[in-house]
Every structure is written in structure tokens, then in C-alpha cells.
XYZ file of C-alpha atoms in Angstrom:
555
model
C -0.062 0.013 0.081
C 2.974 2.187 0.996
C 4.350 1.441 -2.440
C 1.327 2.398 -4.457
C 1.515 6.078 -2.628
C 4.849 6.197 -3.779
C 4.488 5.463 -7.002
C 1.555 7.708 -7.162
C 3.450 10.566 -5.659
C 6.293 10.271 -7.974
C 4.231 10.470 -10.939
C 2.330 13.476 -9.756
C 5.598 14.896 -9.511
C 6.965 14.076 -13.017
C 3.580 15.402 -14.357
C 3.780 18.617 -12.586
C 7.630 18.846 -13.895
C 6.440 17.960 -17.572
C 3.770 20.618 -17.004
C 6.356 23.305 -16.134
C 8.699 22.425 -18.867
C 5.701 22.716 -21.371
C 4.393 25.867 -19.781
C 7.950 27.140 -19.752
C 8.442 26.047 -23.483
C 5.065 28.146 -24.443
C 6.060 30.937 -22.332
C 9.173 31.209 -24.241
C 7.780 30.370 -27.468
C 4.403 31.723 -27.744
C 2.686 34.851 -26.852
C -0.457 36.837 -27.241
C -1.456 40.036 -28.947
C -4.547 42.287 -29.957
C -5.167 41.923 -33.291
C -8.001 44.102 -35.211
C -11.672 42.477 -35.637
C -14.926 42.757 -36.645
C -17.197 45.254 -34.579
C -17.755 48.396 -33.338
C -19.138 51.554 -34.100
C -17.699 54.750 -35.578
C -19.838 58.190 -35.123
C -18.959 61.042 -37.376
C -20.353 64.449 -37.404
C -20.230 66.124 -40.347
C -22.270 69.255 -42.261
C -25.155 69.628 -44.148
C -27.826 66.696 -44.542
C -28.673 64.091 -46.880
C -31.044 64.434 -49.932
C -30.590 61.531 -51.860
C -28.143 58.518 -51.180
C -28.195 58.050 -55.001
C -25.140 58.215 -56.862
C -26.916 59.538 -59.890
C -27.860 62.468 -58.073
C -25.124 63.053 -55.346
C -22.873 65.589 -57.345
C -24.186 68.596 -56.053
C -24.252 67.484 -52.355
C -21.242 66.252 -50.487
C -23.275 64.467 -47.933
C -24.908 62.493 -50.464
C -21.484 61.685 -51.886
C -19.987 60.761 -48.750
C -22.913 58.112 -48.199
C -22.698 56.928 -51.831
C -18.463 56.348 -51.554
C -19.773 53.793 -48.699
C -22.659 52.352 -50.161
C -22.248 52.025 -53.969
C -19.861 51.136 -56.487
C -19.466 52.235 -60.114
C -17.655 50.104 -63.058
C -14.414 51.896 -62.419
C -13.175 54.396 -59.329
C -10.095 57.092 -59.040
C -7.177 56.321 -57.126
C -4.838 58.966 -55.419
C -3.129 59.755 -58.341
C -6.288 60.654 -60.552
C -5.864 57.248 -62.543
C -9.065 54.957 -63.305
C -9.044 51.781 -61.833
C -11.090 48.796 -61.482
C -14.052 48.804 -59.226
C -17.193 46.562 -60.401
C -15.459 46.172 -63.634
C -11.972 43.754 -63.208
C -10.870 44.914 -66.811
C -11.332 46.520 -69.845
C -10.163 46.912 -73.348
C -10.359 50.048 -75.624
C -10.115 49.890 -79.169
C -7.316 51.396 -81.393
C -9.555 54.034 -82.418
C -10.308 54.675 -79.198
C -14.559 54.327 -79.826
C -15.163 51.079 -78.353
C -14.798 50.149 -74.687
C -15.366 46.654 -73.406
C -15.541 45.971 -70.036
C -15.775 42.901 -68.000
C -17.422 42.464 -64.571
C -16.783 40.792 -61.809
C -18.682 37.220 -61.024
C -18.763 37.666 -57.291
C -20.613 40.819 -56.669
C -23.934 40.816 -55.260
C -26.253 43.826 -54.432
C -27.008 44.259 -50.381
C -30.493 42.317 -50.942
C -28.813 39.351 -52.387
C -29.244 39.647 -55.980
C -26.002 39.178 -58.261
C -24.920 42.230 -60.056
C -24.964 41.659 -63.815
C -24.581 43.840 -67.132
C -28.146 44.286 -66.641
C -27.461 46.822 -63.796
C -25.020 48.778 -66.106
C -27.151 48.982 -69.327
C -30.073 50.030 -66.898
C -28.298 52.692 -65.272
C -26.610 54.330 -68.423
C -29.907 54.373 -70.019
C -31.206 56.621 -67.122
C -28.119 58.829 -67.229
C -29.256 58.862 -71.460
C -32.524 60.058 -70.601
C -33.144 63.879 -71.807
C -34.973 64.576 -68.377
C -32.140 63.085 -66.257
C -31.907 65.016 -63.307
C -28.317 65.200 -62.747
C -25.192 67.526 -63.881
C -26.139 68.403 -67.817
C -22.562 67.832 -68.888
C -22.706 64.370 -67.519
C -26.065 63.787 -69.258
C -25.211 65.179 -72.669
C -21.953 62.688 -72.677
C -23.881 59.670 -71.939
C -26.758 60.311 -74.468
C -24.051 59.786 -77.320
C -22.786 56.597 -76.105
C -24.234 53.130 -77.018
C -24.369 50.583 -74.430
C -24.705 47.173 -75.428
C -25.008 43.714 -73.136
C -22.761 41.039 -74.786
C -23.380 38.724 -71.738
C -24.076 38.852 -68.118
C -20.523 39.888 -67.243
C -19.345 41.709 -70.495
C -20.366 45.081 -71.275
C -19.425 47.036 -75.026
C -19.925 51.040 -74.844
C -19.222 52.718 -78.068
C -18.677 56.560 -78.320
C -19.129 58.822 -81.633
C -15.521 60.013 -81.407
C -12.567 59.484 -79.470
C -12.908 61.211 -75.843
C -9.781 60.141 -73.395
C -11.647 61.302 -70.404
C -14.510 58.758 -70.940
C -13.351 56.567 -68.150
C -13.951 59.241 -65.560
C -17.720 59.031 -66.233
C -17.617 55.407 -65.788
C -17.025 55.905 -62.069
C -20.500 57.067 -61.597
C -22.227 54.511 -58.877
C -24.778 52.036 -60.354
C -28.173 51.326 -59.533
C -30.101 47.884 -59.222
C -31.874 47.229 -62.428
C -34.137 44.668 -60.630
C -35.441 46.912 -57.998
C -35.890 50.344 -60.280
C -36.538 48.651 -63.699
C -39.376 51.158 -65.503
C -38.578 54.061 -63.539
C -38.191 57.122 -65.517
C -35.405 59.150 -65.149
C -37.318 62.324 -64.508
C -38.671 60.388 -61.231
C -35.306 59.783 -59.665
C -35.566 62.793 -57.000
C -38.881 61.278 -55.449
C -38.167 57.429 -55.354
C -38.214 56.302 -51.561
C -35.255 54.233 -52.726
C -33.157 57.327 -51.870
C -33.392 57.004 -48.441
C -33.763 53.159 -48.310
C -30.992 52.286 -50.966
C -29.487 49.105 -52.079
C -26.026 49.291 -53.211
C -22.844 46.947 -53.894
C -20.672 48.916 -51.686
C -18.915 47.840 -48.284
C -21.801 49.221 -46.059
C -25.829 49.359 -46.366
C -28.227 51.655 -44.920
C -29.567 50.077 -41.678
C -31.412 53.085 -40.233
C -32.351 56.629 -41.078
C -33.464 58.897 -38.412
C -35.487 61.928 -38.943
C -36.385 64.780 -36.200
C -39.035 67.730 -37.114
C -38.939 66.920 -40.654
C -34.900 66.558 -41.084
C -32.696 63.774 -41.131
C -30.684 64.018 -38.133
C -28.599 60.675 -38.627
C -27.858 57.813 -40.770
C -26.760 54.263 -39.380
C -24.544 52.203 -42.084
C -23.871 48.509 -41.358
C -21.229 46.089 -42.825
C -21.725 44.270 -45.988
C -20.953 40.629 -45.067
C -20.907 40.079 -48.902
C -18.945 42.726 -49.936
C -16.682 41.601 -52.897
C -13.465 42.888 -51.246
C -12.139 41.884 -47.950
C -14.621 43.431 -45.837
C -14.600 46.049 -43.470
C -14.024 45.405 -39.807
C -16.070 48.454 -38.397
C -19.478 46.655 -37.802
C -21.599 50.122 -37.850
C -20.643 53.905 -39.162
C -23.305 56.657 -37.853
C -23.310 59.801 -39.521
C -24.907 63.054 -37.532
C -25.357 65.894 -39.315
C -25.093 69.664 -38.083
C -25.319 72.976 -39.559
C -21.719 73.539 -40.295
C -18.401 71.898 -39.564
C -17.611 73.988 -36.419
C -20.455 72.939 -35.136
C -19.658 69.219 -35.759
C -16.280 69.460 -34.186
C -17.906 71.324 -31.039
C -19.774 68.299 -31.047
C -16.540 65.855 -31.044
C -15.554 68.500 -27.889
C -18.735 67.255 -26.091
C -18.221 63.513 -27.023
C -21.404 63.291 -29.565
C -19.115 62.144 -32.581
C -15.816 60.186 -32.565
C -14.825 62.214 -36.079
C -15.329 65.489 -37.617
C -15.798 65.309 -41.937
C -13.903 68.005 -42.234
C -11.851 70.262 -40.012
C -12.080 73.936 -40.669
C -9.372 76.622 -40.709
C -10.874 78.793 -37.910
C -10.910 75.216 -35.860
C -7.514 73.682 -36.153
C -6.041 75.194 -33.257
C -8.393 74.062 -31.162
C -8.191 70.379 -33.060
C -4.484 70.283 -32.479
C -5.136 70.637 -28.951
C -7.091 67.619 -28.512
C -4.774 64.739 -27.720
C -7.282 62.477 -28.495
C -8.215 63.727 -31.771
C -6.016 62.234 -34.886
C -5.597 64.733 -37.706
C -5.483 63.409 -41.212
C -4.186 65.883 -43.884
C -4.294 65.579 -47.964
C -4.344 67.443 -50.872
C -7.707 68.012 -52.495
C -8.084 68.200 -56.288
C -8.221 71.838 -56.481
C -6.778 75.045 -57.055
C -7.419 78.651 -56.083
C -6.492 80.886 -59.117
C -6.877 84.360 -60.144
C -8.579 84.640 -63.381
C -7.162 87.853 -65.477
C -9.788 89.316 -68.406
C -7.286 88.815 -71.483
C -9.955 89.688 -73.455
C -10.652 93.205 -72.382
C -7.697 94.734 -74.459
C -9.119 97.828 -74.455
C -9.210 98.773 -70.859
C -6.590 96.457 -69.688
C -4.030 96.691 -71.880
C -1.623 95.402 -69.716
C -3.238 92.120 -69.347
C -1.786 91.486 -73.060
C 1.532 91.544 -72.096
C 3.780 88.276 -70.884
C 6.113 90.370 -68.716
C 3.357 91.958 -66.774
C 1.759 88.619 -66.255
C 4.681 87.308 -65.373
C 5.785 90.313 -63.110
C 2.127 89.575 -61.408
C 3.236 85.922 -60.428
C 6.918 86.976 -59.095
C 5.438 89.514 -57.097
C 3.341 87.652 -55.188
C 4.751 86.056 -52.013
C 1.890 82.790 -52.253
C 4.045 80.636 -49.720
C 3.607 83.558 -47.259
C -0.361 83.874 -47.929
C -0.203 79.880 -47.275
C 1.562 80.173 -44.313
C -0.200 83.376 -42.713
C -3.441 83.008 -43.968
C -4.035 79.518 -44.505
C -2.357 78.275 -41.550
C -0.205 76.042 -43.546
C -3.126 74.311 -45.131
C -2.311 74.380 -48.602
C 1.089 73.688 -51.083
C 1.857 76.718 -53.718
C 0.349 75.762 -57.392
C 3.094 75.648 -59.888
C 0.569 74.116 -62.969
C -2.944 73.945 -63.551
C -2.560 70.412 -63.383
C -3.236 69.272 -60.050
C 0.251 68.420 -58.368
C 0.670 64.537 -57.592
C -1.716 63.497 -60.434
C -0.209 61.128 -63.309
C -0.146 64.177 -65.921
C 1.572 66.574 -63.613
C 5.090 67.930 -64.425
C 7.067 68.014 -61.658
C 9.823 70.138 -63.229
C 7.482 72.762 -64.667
C 8.568 75.915 -64.600
C 8.343 77.989 -60.996
C 7.827 81.697 -60.271
C 9.458 81.980 -56.963
C 8.786 85.208 -55.110
C 10.764 87.618 -56.327
C 10.003 91.056 -56.266
C 12.894 92.858 -57.689
C 12.354 90.678 -60.793
C 8.800 91.862 -60.860
C 9.922 95.412 -60.928
C 12.369 94.528 -63.571
C 9.711 93.156 -65.873
C 7.243 96.046 -65.251
C 10.178 98.365 -66.058
C 11.200 96.368 -69.600
C 7.531 96.461 -70.577
C 7.315 100.607 -70.067
C 5.380 100.231 -67.176
C 7.201 102.915 -65.350
C 6.621 104.434 -61.579
C 6.156 108.235 -61.929
C 8.376 110.482 -59.813
C 7.063 110.658 -56.559
C 3.940 108.633 -57.692
C 2.375 105.338 -56.378
C 1.032 103.779 -59.282
C 2.650 102.557 -62.518
C 1.766 103.467 -65.596
C 2.190 103.274 -69.703
C 1.079 106.279 -71.961
C -0.937 107.701 -69.608
C -3.128 104.615 -68.615
C -2.263 103.313 -64.885
C -1.628 99.950 -64.179
C -4.812 99.477 -62.315
C -7.886 97.056 -62.209
C -10.396 95.359 -59.720
C -10.044 92.153 -58.182
C -13.298 90.289 -57.399
C -13.580 88.115 -54.386
C -16.123 86.359 -52.295
C -17.633 87.279 -49.123
C -15.962 84.059 -47.513
C -13.648 85.692 -44.972
C -10.667 83.490 -46.211
C -11.065 84.999 -49.985
C -11.647 88.346 -48.811
C -8.494 88.215 -46.742
C -6.321 86.547 -49.449
C -7.522 89.007 -51.805
C -6.383 92.029 -49.771
C -3.322 90.563 -49.033
C -2.715 90.213 -52.647
C -3.799 93.713 -53.371
C -1.439 94.824 -50.862
C 1.698 93.166 -52.468
C 0.974 94.101 -55.780
C 0.625 97.663 -54.516
C 4.075 97.632 -53.402
C 5.267 97.078 -57.055
C 3.265 99.965 -58.207
C 0.179 98.279 -59.173
C -3.289 99.467 -57.851
C -5.479 96.909 -57.037
C -9.215 97.438 -55.558
C -10.840 94.294 -53.927
C -14.496 94.373 -54.817
C -16.202 91.814 -52.573
C -19.354 90.361 -53.680
C -21.504 87.267 -53.346
C -20.465 83.615 -54.903
C -23.312 84.011 -57.376
C -22.603 87.574 -58.605
C -18.757 86.355 -59.335
C -20.079 83.400 -61.300
C -22.424 85.618 -63.085
C -19.540 88.118 -63.817
C -17.374 85.077 -65.002
C -20.108 83.545 -67.077
C -20.824 87.262 -68.977
C -17.111 87.928 -69.040
C -17.754 91.399 -66.908
C -14.847 91.171 -64.724
C -11.237 92.465 -64.606
C -9.700 89.992 -62.316
C -11.433 87.377 -59.967
C -10.133 85.031 -57.518
C -11.926 81.689 -57.370
C -11.480 78.033 -56.486
C -11.753 75.564 -59.064
C -12.419 71.645 -58.375
C -10.525 69.254 -61.036
C -10.871 65.973 -59.907
C -9.975 63.138 -62.266
C -8.990 63.311 -65.719
C -6.464 66.304 -66.168
C -8.376 67.530 -69.493
C -7.688 71.515 -69.721
C -9.744 71.914 -72.696
C -13.094 73.372 -71.133
C -11.104 75.836 -69.265
C -8.146 77.067 -71.898
C -9.286 76.385 -75.405
C -10.203 78.900 -77.836
C -13.682 77.676 -78.776
C -14.632 78.175 -74.776
C -13.954 81.670 -74.928
C -17.110 82.899 -75.663
C -19.933 80.581 -74.127
C -17.592 77.630 -72.455
C -15.589 77.963 -69.341
C -12.740 79.881 -70.863
C -13.251 82.874 -68.671
C -9.695 84.655 -68.881
C -10.440 84.757 -72.551
C -6.972 82.819 -73.334
C -6.379 82.688 -77.340
C -3.365 80.969 -78.020
C -3.366 78.554 -80.489
C -0.481 76.139 -79.518
C -2.200 75.638 -76.210
C -5.466 74.783 -78.080
C -3.928 72.314 -80.625
C -2.023 70.670 -77.570
C -5.082 69.972 -75.435
C -7.364 69.266 -78.139
C -5.145 66.379 -79.166
C -4.744 65.180 -75.523
C -8.371 64.790 -75.108
C -8.731 62.260 -78.082
C -5.373 59.912 -77.677
C -5.582 56.740 -76.092
C -2.323 56.324 -75.408
C -1.256 57.144 -71.692
C 2.340 58.214 -72.611
C 1.433 60.325 -75.266
C -1.045 62.072 -73.310
C 1.626 62.956 -70.354
C 3.842 64.211 -73.312
C 1.301 66.517 -74.714
C 0.146 67.716 -71.058
C 3.815 68.254 -70.290
C 4.084 70.641 -73.117
C 0.845 72.374 -72.356
C 2.194 73.281 -68.638
C 5.180 74.396 -69.936
C 3.855 76.732 -72.285
C 0.983 77.961 -69.740
C 4.128 78.411 -66.913
C 5.762 80.597 -69.989
C 2.651 83.004 -70.748
C 1.216 82.821 -67.264
C -2.347 83.604 -68.812
C -4.055 83.290 -65.062
C -2.173 83.610 -61.623
C -2.136 80.042 -59.747
C -2.019 80.581 -56.145
C -2.253 77.067 -53.999
C -3.558 73.605 -53.984
C -6.127 73.315 -50.674
C -5.209 70.870 -47.796
C -7.959 68.980 -46.360
C -7.768 68.148 -42.625
C -9.887 64.931 -41.489
C -10.239 64.575 -37.567
C -10.756 60.995 -36.013
C -10.521 59.821 -32.608
C -7.484 57.903 -31.588
C -9.887 54.983 -30.710
C -10.342 54.388 -34.389
C -7.287 52.644 -35.722
C -5.952 51.928 -39.259
C -7.140 55.589 -40.677
C -5.281 56.533 -43.576
C -5.758 59.098 -46.313
C -3.886 60.125 -49.435
C -4.409 62.823 -51.788
C -8.113 63.334 -52.563
C -10.087 63.505 -55.962
C -13.126 64.314 -53.786
C -13.359 64.589 -49.746
C -15.548 61.483 -49.882
C -12.110 59.906 -50.656
C -11.514 59.585 -47.321
C -13.319 56.617 -47.115
C -11.233 54.855 -49.577
C -9.173 52.662 -46.585
C -12.251 52.035 -44.776
C -11.866 48.529 -44.880
C -8.627 48.725 -43.015
C -9.973 50.744 -39.922
C -11.224 48.910 -36.859
C -12.344 49.771 -33.421
C -12.618 46.427 -31.925
C -9.833 43.845 -31.460
C -9.358 40.418 -30.169
C -6.572 38.619 -28.458
C -4.730 35.824 -30.098
C -1.683 33.356 -29.409
C 1.062 33.682 -31.873
C 4.704 32.454 -32.199
C 7.601 34.143 -30.813
C 9.494 33.659 -33.803
C 6.899 35.001 -35.825
C 7.188 38.327 -34.413
């Protein structure tokens, strides 16, 4: 009996020793770590209110565009360089003559209600865009009306253009609608559809709830799409809360009501930087601020006809100081009318660094002299004086006044006229202005034809009245050439000629700042075509984690 007890004790001791050895081995060999997992909710405050969560109607409302970016997909999408890349179409071919596009669709895509996505949805959506009563942007409707769209099979679509148009792929980034739910709907009825607040898309999130109060939408709750065709998002829900302004949304963050702010405004940046739990993400927007000079008014504005005067205006402007002092550093000096960092941008384009002495020398060479004891240059009794239109926005007014001050030091008299944005647009359309400070949004293809081609002087968007034959030839050719490298070469020449001619005064590319609580991990943003592109990496964001065992060797 005593021997049995001894054996039992021995076995227990051996077992404990083995267990200790095993635990020691495991402790030395394996460890645990926190990894992202599905779950949690991210709440964002943004300015405005949704009207139509419908990609065919979202062009005029940033809130709608934000929601559509998460709920819908197009055949294609933009990347951060402004290039068109696959989305619902996994690939495409373009004929040598640039007329025919054949899109090959993914075969693993489902609408949020479980119905497979097919070529029928592409044909249906494009027919809505082609309808003469399409209520979206007129240029979009006009483009699609000329395109012949044919279903080849369930996963192949052919589109034929009447003439080559290189920027056509931009128009295929528009989100697609489900034919099985909306078949038979006239395009004119799109704004009245119940679908607009209960949409069904193919995107990484689907609409779960729309909350209203006093007839207004106060919040929208999105939930992750478990059948998304790409690796699905980790955040389970995203809730948008809507506020009268981004400043109000920022105060909501300070009060703990939201975890992110759709855009941090310039006036809120100092306070936002003091929020230790708020991460700020900044990226360049596909926009620039510019001062148009009315080149068509040779009689009363003869100096704008002279290249040396225009070059002097640019040399005599300390744009870096404007960015630092008035924009709190939230901008990059613009050297090209093509957005910096995009595929067509020429990093070696001629630059006009601030050089007031060079500006004065150019003005003197052009015959615009400062009279003895005077403050304004003149030539042949014509003063170097003009009006600069600026909007009532405080930032634009401040920039215009600083521009006027700097040019005044060169002997150029600039009178700032502050007016409503609508009146500036009207003055540009009628060409009834002398100089005007405006912002231009140029997402996607860099095609500068509308702004600088000779045919656009009278009724188009060539508000500057630039009548330059070589520039027109370059940009006319570039919009019909299919080969990417040829287009790059043409646009580089365009930028070089533009820099030499200075037909307008480029100021800066604005910087967009996004605020997100440090509770939300994995957030990254790059250069943005639209502010809604801040969600391009949403599939990698996470708020929930789990603990897993990993090998020490794998660390």
C-alpha cells in the first residue's frame, strides 16, 4: 500500500515537472497579442444633410457623395493619382481608334439584398443617364446620350463612342443602380424615389437606419456588408450625425457626441490640435485657387495682354506667405493648372518663386514706369490699375486684400471688390470682370480643354479669354489620344507653355484635414479627388480587437 502511494506521488511529481517544462516552453515560444476584429461603431459628425443617397443625384451634395461612396460602386473608381482603376469592372479594353470600350464585370458581386450584380444593371443605369430628363449634371447627361451601350453577356458590356474622348473613363466612376428594383423608373422620377433613403447598393456598407426629427434627417446608420466582394470592413457600423456646419460638428466632438469630424475648418484647427485624443489626417484636394485675368478686354486692360506684366504679377506675389499666414499652412503653392501629384503633372514645370525685384524689372522692361513721386505705374497715361473680385467668404476676402497689398508695393493699384459667390459666377459667365479670385475643383482626368481652349472663350468656361493657338492644339489632341504616354507628353508641353505665358495667376492647392478619434485605428488618407475619398481605406479601419496566441518566431 505504501509502495502504491510512493508511485502515485512520483507520477504526480513527474507530471508537474512536465507541465512546468511545457508551460515554460510555451511562454518562451508563444505570446499573445491584440489584433483587429469585426465589431464596434464609428460615429462621424459632418455638415449638411442628405437629400438622395443615390449616386446619380449626389453630385451637388457632399453629404450624399459621402454616403454613396460607402453604399455604391461604379464600374471604375479614382485612385489618389487621379487614375481610373477597376471597381465593379475587373478589366476593360479600348479599341485602337478610341471608340469602343469593352468592360469585363466581376462575377462575385451581389447587391445588398442578395441579388447578383450583372450587365443588366450597367445597361439600366446608363439608360437613366441617357434620358433627356436626367436631373443630374447636364454635362454628364450630354456625354452619355452619345454613347451606345450593349450587353454582350451577363458579365460583359460594350460601349461605343461617336468620337474619341480620352476622359470617358471618368464617367464610368458613377455608382450603379439595381435594375431588379428600379426597372421602369423614368429618369425624371429619380428625385422622388423612396429608394433614395432606403438604397440598395454593392458597397462595403448598407443603410440600416435613417433617423429624422422635425422633418429633417438627423442621422444615418450604416452596417457592414457581409457579402462585399473585397475584404470586408472591420467596423460593424458607421453612424453619420448631421450638423449646420463643420464647426458645429467639431463642437459635437468636444462634447463627446461624435468620434470624428468630416472636415476640420481652418478656424477650428488651433483648437483641434489641442485635442490629445483627436488624430488629424491631412491630404491635398484636387482643387486650386486661381486669379483669372480678363485677357479679352484689351481696350481698358491693355497690360493683361503683355506676358511680361503677367509674369511680374506672379513673381511679385509671395504665395508661400499667403499659405502660411492666411491658411495656417493648409495649402501647397500651385505651379501648374494640373493637380500636383496626379499622373499628368510635370514636377519640373517652370516655377515663379517670390522675387519682387524681378517683378519690378519686368514691369520696367514692359514700359510700365513709376512716375516721380507717384505710387501707381503707368504707360502712355494709362495707369496699371484694376479691380479684383473676391467672394464674401472671410478667407477669400483676406487673400484678395493681401494680394492687393503685395501688388501695391510694386506700383500696381488693385481695388478689391467683395461680392456674393453667385455674382462672381455671373460676372465670369458674362465676362464682365477685370480679375477674379476663384476656386476650381478638378477631380479625375486632367483635361484642361473647357478652361483654356479657344472655342470656349465666348460661351464656355475659358473665362480668362485665353486665345493661344498652340495651347488649343495641345489640349485638343490630348483629349482624343488613347495612349497614356502620349497624353503625358502633351500635357507636359501644355504646362510648360502655360507657365511661360501665365494666362492666370495660380495660387495654391488646398489641404483637407480630417479629424478622427484615436479610438479608431488604421485610418489613412492620401491625395483626394473628392472629400468622400477619405473613406477609400475604410476596409482597414477598426475599433474592436481580440487577443490571439502567436509564435515568438513570427514576431
